[in-house]
Amino acid sequence: EIILEYMEVFDNNFSVMSVGYHNFHYIEPFKSKRIPKIYTLHFILSGHGVLEFYGKKYRLSEHQMFLIPIDADVCYYPDPKDPWSYVWIDFVGDIAPFFADRMGFSDDTPFFTCSSPFSVCSLFKNFFDSFCFSNTFNNDICSTTTPFKEIKFG
């Protein structure tokens, strides 16, 4: 499990709060309903899981993305037989709903399958590298990101 947090607000319009990676082969899943106060975009690297979103249940797998919007009625968890691993980005701001809409997510369409998963993997990898190695982090925090080089993004 890798989580990088950055709590300084870049701009009232849009702020990245944290980025991370979970591999549920190695960590205990958290399975309960949540009402998030931030947006979280997930990209599934491998395995399977379940997204329960406003009373509907979706089985998700490798190369799919899902977005958890603010105040959503949601629960998501890995499949016990083939648990997923995924990367995520937490963000907030006045224009966050605009980004969610532009990506094609809605209450009726909370996920989609990436037509270019390797491009998405590359974008996430570049984002993690930029997020970690920007001047906003001190070197002690960045040294914890070494395992990012071991994440199989594609």
Tab-separated table of C-alpha atoms in Angstrom:
chain	number	residue	atom	x	y	z
A	1	GLU	CA	0.000	0.000	0.000
A	2	ILE	CA	1.337	3.399	-0.971
A	3	ILE	CA	-0.296	6.705	-0.153
A	4	LEU	CA	1.150	10.149	-0.796
A	5	GLU	CA	-0.731	13.031	0.764
A	6	TYR	CA	-0.509	16.680	-0.048
A	7	MET	CA	-2.954	18.780	1.910
A	8	GLU	CA	-2.007	22.276	0.736
A	9	VAL	CA	-4.676	23.685	-1.543
A	10	PHE	CA	-3.195	24.642	-4.908
A	11	ASP	CA	-6.229	26.588	-5.940
A	12	ASN	CA	-9.832	26.835	-4.751
A	13	ASN	CA	-10.905	25.571	-8.160
A	14	PHE	CA	-8.993	22.264	-8.173
A	15	SER	CA	-6.674	20.515	-5.715
A	16	VAL	CA	-5.110	17.059	-5.652
A	17	MET	CA	-5.280	15.798	-2.067
A	18	SER	CA	-3.543	12.407	-2.364
A	19	VAL	CA	-2.470	9.699	-4.773
A	20	GLY	CA	-1.967	6.062	-3.984
A	21	TYR	CA	-1.795	2.391	-4.830
A	22	HIS	CA	-3.540	-0.578	-3.195
A	23	ASN	CA	-2.885	-4.249	-3.846
A	24	PHE	CA	-5.493	-6.281	-1.975
A	25	HIS	CA	-3.441	-9.452	-2.230
A	26	TYR	CA	-1.458	-7.943	0.651
A	27	ILE	CA	-3.771	-5.627	2.581
A	28	GLU	CA	-7.083	-6.146	4.364
A	29	PRO	CA	-10.038	-4.643	2.471
A	30	PHE	CA	-12.360	-2.101	4.022
A	31	LYS	CA	-15.943	-3.121	3.193
A	32	SER	CA	-18.569	-0.689	4.385
A	33	LYS	CA	-20.684	2.080	2.929
A	34	ARG	CA	-19.032	5.449	2.670
A	35	ILE	CA	-20.158	8.986	1.994
A	36	PRO	CA	-16.995	10.613	0.641
A	37	LYS	CA	-16.157	14.294	0.994
A	38	ILE	CA	-13.689	14.247	-1.913
A	39	TYR	CA	-13.650	12.893	-5.476
A	40	THR	CA	-11.606	9.732	-6.027
A	41	LEU	CA	-10.647	8.422	-9.465
A	42	HIS	CA	-9.534	4.759	-9.543
A	43	PHE	CA	-7.787	2.819	-12.305
A	44	ILE	CA	-7.761	-0.978	-11.889
A	45	LEU	CA	-4.375	-2.501	-12.727
A	46	SER	CA	-5.314	-6.151	-12.192
A	47	GLY	CA	-7.873	-8.443	-10.594
A	48	HIS	CA	-11.560	-7.926	-9.906
A	49	GLY	CA	-13.765	-6.085	-7.461
A	50	VAL	CA	-17.283	-4.856	-6.829
A	51	LEU	CA	-18.601	-1.304	-6.936
A	52	GLU	CA	-21.950	-0.713	-5.220
A	53	PHE	CA	-23.134	2.684	-6.379
A	54	TYR	CA	-26.556	4.102	-5.455
A	55	GLY	CA	-28.017	0.633	-4.964
A	56	LYS	CA	-26.596	-0.894	-8.160
A	57	LYS	CA	-23.830	-3.482	-8.094
A	58	TYR	CA	-21.106	-3.594	-10.763
A	59	ARG	CA	-18.357	-6.190	-11.144
A	60	LEU	CA	-15.199	-4.401	-12.295
A	61	SER	CA	-11.854	-5.644	-13.582
A	62	GLU	CA	-8.489	-4.782	-15.085
A	63	HIS	CA	-8.282	-1.632	-17.219
A	64	GLN	CA	-11.516	-0.162	-15.917
A	65	MET	CA	-11.787	3.223	-14.233
A	66	PHE	CA	-14.366	4.357	-11.721
A	67	LEU	CA	-15.054	7.658	-10.072
A	68	ILE	CA	-16.433	8.154	-6.583
A	69	PRO	CA	-17.986	11.631	-6.385
A	70	ILE	CA	-18.570	13.702	-3.278
A	71	ASP	CA	-21.556	12.560	-1.165
A	72	ALA	CA	-22.119	9.391	-3.226
A	73	ASP	CA	-23.828	6.371	-1.670
A	74	VAL	CA	-21.003	3.932	-2.353
A	75	CYS	CA	-19.212	0.787	-1.263
A	76	TYR	CA	-16.402	-0.906	-3.168
A	77	TYR	CA	-14.252	-3.901	-2.345
A	78	PRO	CA	-12.039	-6.570	-3.951
A	79	ASP	CA	-13.184	-9.966	-5.138
A	80	PRO	CA	-11.908	-12.442	-2.499
A	81	LYS	CA	-10.839	-14.988	-5.162
A	82	ASP	CA	-9.078	-12.500	-7.472
A	83	PRO	CA	-8.563	-9.246	-5.526
A	84	TRP	CA	-7.878	-6.133	-7.492
A	85	SER	CA	-5.000	-3.742	-7.330
A	86	TYR	CA	-5.562	-0.136	-8.316
A	87	VAL	CA	-4.158	3.346	-8.292
A	88	TRP	CA	-6.168	6.385	-7.285
A	89	ILE	CA	-6.166	10.159	-7.175
A	90	ASP	CA	-8.187	12.164	-4.614
A	91	PHE	CA	-9.221	15.660	-5.665
A	92	VAL	CA	-11.556	18.498	-4.706
A	93	GLY	CA	-12.515	21.934	-5.934
A	94	ASP	CA	-15.161	24.000	-7.625
A	95	ILE	CA	-14.307	22.602	-11.063
A	96	ALA	CA	-13.950	18.971	-9.919
A	97	PRO	CA	-17.501	18.161	-11.154
A	98	PHE	CA	-16.514	19.587	-14.547
A	99	PHE	CA	-13.577	17.151	-14.767
A	100	ALA	CA	-15.806	14.239	-13.747
A	101	ASP	CA	-18.329	15.190	-16.407
A	102	ARG	CA	-15.632	15.623	-19.082
A	103	MET	CA	-14.331	12.126	-18.318
A	104	GLY	CA	-17.798	10.730	-19.011
A	105	PHE	CA	-18.731	9.691	-15.485
A	106	SER	CA	-22.224	10.187	-14.096
A	107	ASP	CA	-24.519	8.626	-11.497
A	108	ASP	CA	-25.756	6.316	-14.270
A	109	THR	CA	-22.243	5.610	-15.593
A	110	PRO	CA	-19.828	5.443	-12.634
A	111	PHE	CA	-17.200	3.400	-14.544
A	112	PHE	CA	-15.899	2.615	-18.010
A	113	THR	CA	-13.402	0.350	-19.725
A	114	CYS	CA	-10.345	2.168	-21.028
A	115	SER	CA	-9.879	1.814	-24.768
A	116	SER	CA	-6.174	2.706	-24.374
A	117	PRO	CA	-5.151	1.219	-21.004
A	118	PHE	CA	-1.433	1.587	-21.694
A	119	SER	CA	-1.886	5.306	-22.327
A	120	VAL	CA	-3.852	5.622	-19.084
A	121	CYS	CA	-1.120	3.678	-17.245
A	122	SER	CA	1.490	6.011	-18.673
A	123	LEU	CA	-0.503	9.069	-17.606
A	124	PHE	CA	-0.902	7.732	-14.051
A	125	LYS	CA	2.813	6.883	-13.865
A	126	ASN	CA	3.765	10.356	-15.096
A	127	PHE	CA	1.332	11.917	-12.657
A	128	PHE	CA	2.798	9.959	-9.726
A	129	ASP	CA	6.331	10.873	-10.760
A	130	SER	CA	5.418	14.549	-11.097
A	131	PHE	CA	3.388	14.576	-7.895
A	132	CYS	CA	6.180	12.999	-5.886
A	133	PHE	CA	9.157	14.744	-7.343
A	134	SER	CA	7.701	18.232	-7.542
A	135	ASN	CA	9.144	20.815	-5.191
A	136	THR	CA	6.031	20.589	-3.004
A	137	PHE	CA	7.337	17.448	-1.263
A	138	ASN	CA	10.340	17.149	0.970
A	139	ASN	CA	12.866	14.417	0.188
A	140	ASP	CA	11.926	12.269	3.200
A	141	ILE	CA	8.363	11.917	1.906
A	142	CYS	CA	9.513	11.256	-1.658
A	143	SER	CA	11.841	8.497	-0.545
A	144	THR	CA	8.735	6.482	0.427
A	145	THR	CA	7.675	6.383	-3.233
A	146	THR	CA	10.449	4.026	-4.330
A	147	PRO	CA	7.918	1.144	-4.618
A	148	PHE	CA	6.083	3.126	-7.334
A	149	LYS	CA	8.802	1.997	-9.709
A	150	GLU	CA	7.695	-1.571	-8.956
A	151	ILE	CA	4.018	-1.017	-9.767
A	152	LYS	CA	3.128	-2.705	-13.037
A	153	PHE	CA	1.413	0.094	-14.913
A	154	GLY	CA	1.164	-1.755	-18.184
